[in-house]
Coordinates of C-alpha atoms in Angstrom, one line a residue:
M1 CA -107.1 74.7 -28.4
D2 CA -105.2 75.1 -31.6
F3 CA -102.3 72.8 -32.5
K4 CA -99.5 75.3 -31.6
S5 CA -101.0 75.7 -28.1
I6 CA -101.1 71.9 -27.6
I7 CA -97.4 71.6 -28.7
N8 CA -96.4 74.4 -26.3
D9 CA -98.2 72.7 -23.4
D10 CA -96.4 69.4 -24.3
I11 CA -93.0 71.2 -24.3
A12 CA -93.8 72.8 -20.9
T13 CA -94.7 69.4 -19.5
F14 CA -91.5 67.8 -21.0
L15 CA -89.2 70.5 -19.5
N16 CA -91.2 70.8 -16.2
L17 CA -88.8 71.3 -13.3
D18 CA -90.9 68.9 -11.2
E19 CA -90.6 66.1 -13.8
Y20 CA -87.6 65.9 -16.2
G21 CA -86.3 69.4 -16.5
D22 CA -83.7 71.2 -14.4
W23 CA -81.8 74.5 -14.6
H24 CA -78.7 74.4 -16.6
M25 CA -76.2 77.0 -18.0
L26 CA -76.2 76.8 -21.8
D27 CA -73.6 79.1 -23.4
G28 CA -74.0 81.7 -20.7
Y29 CA -77.8 81.5 -20.4
R30 CA -79.7 79.9 -17.5
C31 CA -82.3 77.6 -19.2
R32 CA -84.8 74.9 -18.3
A33 CA -83.4 71.9 -20.0
I34 CA -82.9 68.1 -19.9
V35 CA -79.2 67.0 -20.0
Q36 CA -78.4 63.4 -20.4
D37 CA -74.9 62.1 -20.2
V38 CA -74.3 59.6 -23.1
V39 CA -71.7 57.1 -24.3
L40 CA -70.6 58.5 -27.7
N41 CA -70.8 56.0 -30.6
E42 CA -70.9 56.3 -34.3
A43 CA -74.6 57.2 -34.3
L44 CA -74.0 60.2 -32.0
Y45 CA -70.7 61.2 -33.5
P46 CA -71.7 61.1 -37.2
Q47 CA -69.1 63.5 -38.4
Y48 CA -66.1 61.5 -37.3
G49 CA -67.2 58.0 -36.5
K50 CA -64.6 55.5 -35.3
D51 CA -61.7 57.7 -36.4
A52 CA -62.6 60.2 -33.6
Y53 CA -61.2 57.9 -30.9
R54 CA -57.5 58.3 -30.2
E55 CA -55.4 56.5 -27.6
G56 CA -55.4 58.4 -24.4
V57 CA -58.3 60.6 -25.3
Y58 CA -61.9 59.8 -24.6
A59 CA -65.1 61.7 -25.2
Y60 CA -67.6 62.9 -22.6
G61 CA -70.9 63.7 -24.2
S62 CA -74.3 64.9 -23.4
V63 CA -77.6 65.2 -25.2
I64 CA -79.3 68.5 -24.3
N65 CA -83.0 69.2 -24.8
V66 CA -84.0 72.9 -24.5
R67 CA -86.8 75.1 -25.8
K68 CA -85.6 76.8 -28.9
E69 CA -86.9 80.2 -27.8
D70 CA -84.8 80.0 -24.5
L71 CA -81.5 80.5 -26.4
P72 CA -80.7 83.7 -28.3
K73 CA -79.7 81.6 -31.4
V74 CA -79.7 78.0 -32.5
P75 CA -76.2 76.5 -32.1
T76 CA -74.6 75.1 -35.2
I77 CA -72.5 72.0 -35.7
G78 CA -68.8 72.6 -34.9
I79 CA -69.1 75.6 -32.6
V80 CA -67.6 75.7 -29.1
F81 CA -70.6 75.6 -26.7
E82 CA -70.6 75.9 -22.9
L83 CA -72.6 73.4 -20.8
N84 CA -72.7 74.1 -17.1
H85 CA -69.4 76.1 -17.2
K86 CA -67.6 73.4 -19.2
L87 CA -66.5 74.0 -22.8
G88 CA -67.2 71.5 -25.5
Q89 CA -68.3 71.2 -29.1
V90 CA -71.7 70.8 -30.7
I91 CA -71.6 67.8 -33.0
N92 CA -75.3 67.6 -33.9
V93 CA -78.4 69.8 -33.6
A94 CA -82.1 69.0 -34.4
D95 CA -85.1 71.2 -34.0
D96 CA -88.3 69.2 -33.2
M97 CA -91.2 71.6 -33.2
G98 CA -89.5 74.1 -30.9
V99 CA -87.4 71.8 -28.8
L100 CA -83.7 71.6 -29.7
T101 CA -81.8 68.4 -29.3
I102 CA -78.1 69.3 -29.1
T103 CA -75.4 66.6 -29.0
W104 CA -72.4 68.0 -27.2
V105 CA -68.9 66.6 -26.6
A106 CA -65.9 67.6 -24.6
N107 CA -62.5 65.8 -24.8
E108 CA -60.8 64.7 -21.6
M109 CA -57.2 63.7 -21.1

């Protein structure tokens, strides 16, 4: 096997529906992904840091892992992005050899 084949096998294992993966709606597309709810802190909210927190407002966030080729385009920081029919904002995106790690946040009142 060549290196690319090995990486694709690893991605398939990582997003396997019988292991970690599940079906999610990402910006209108049904994709196999891993979605983890997270507590947002300065490390996950690099653009705004502590100034992002205001009285009466808290942030609900998720880290989304999805195969890059399963989305029509790579989301960019700052865009409005829909996760499972809920609108939020992309605050970070990383591409690790074909797997996108998207940090997403939605403000709640």
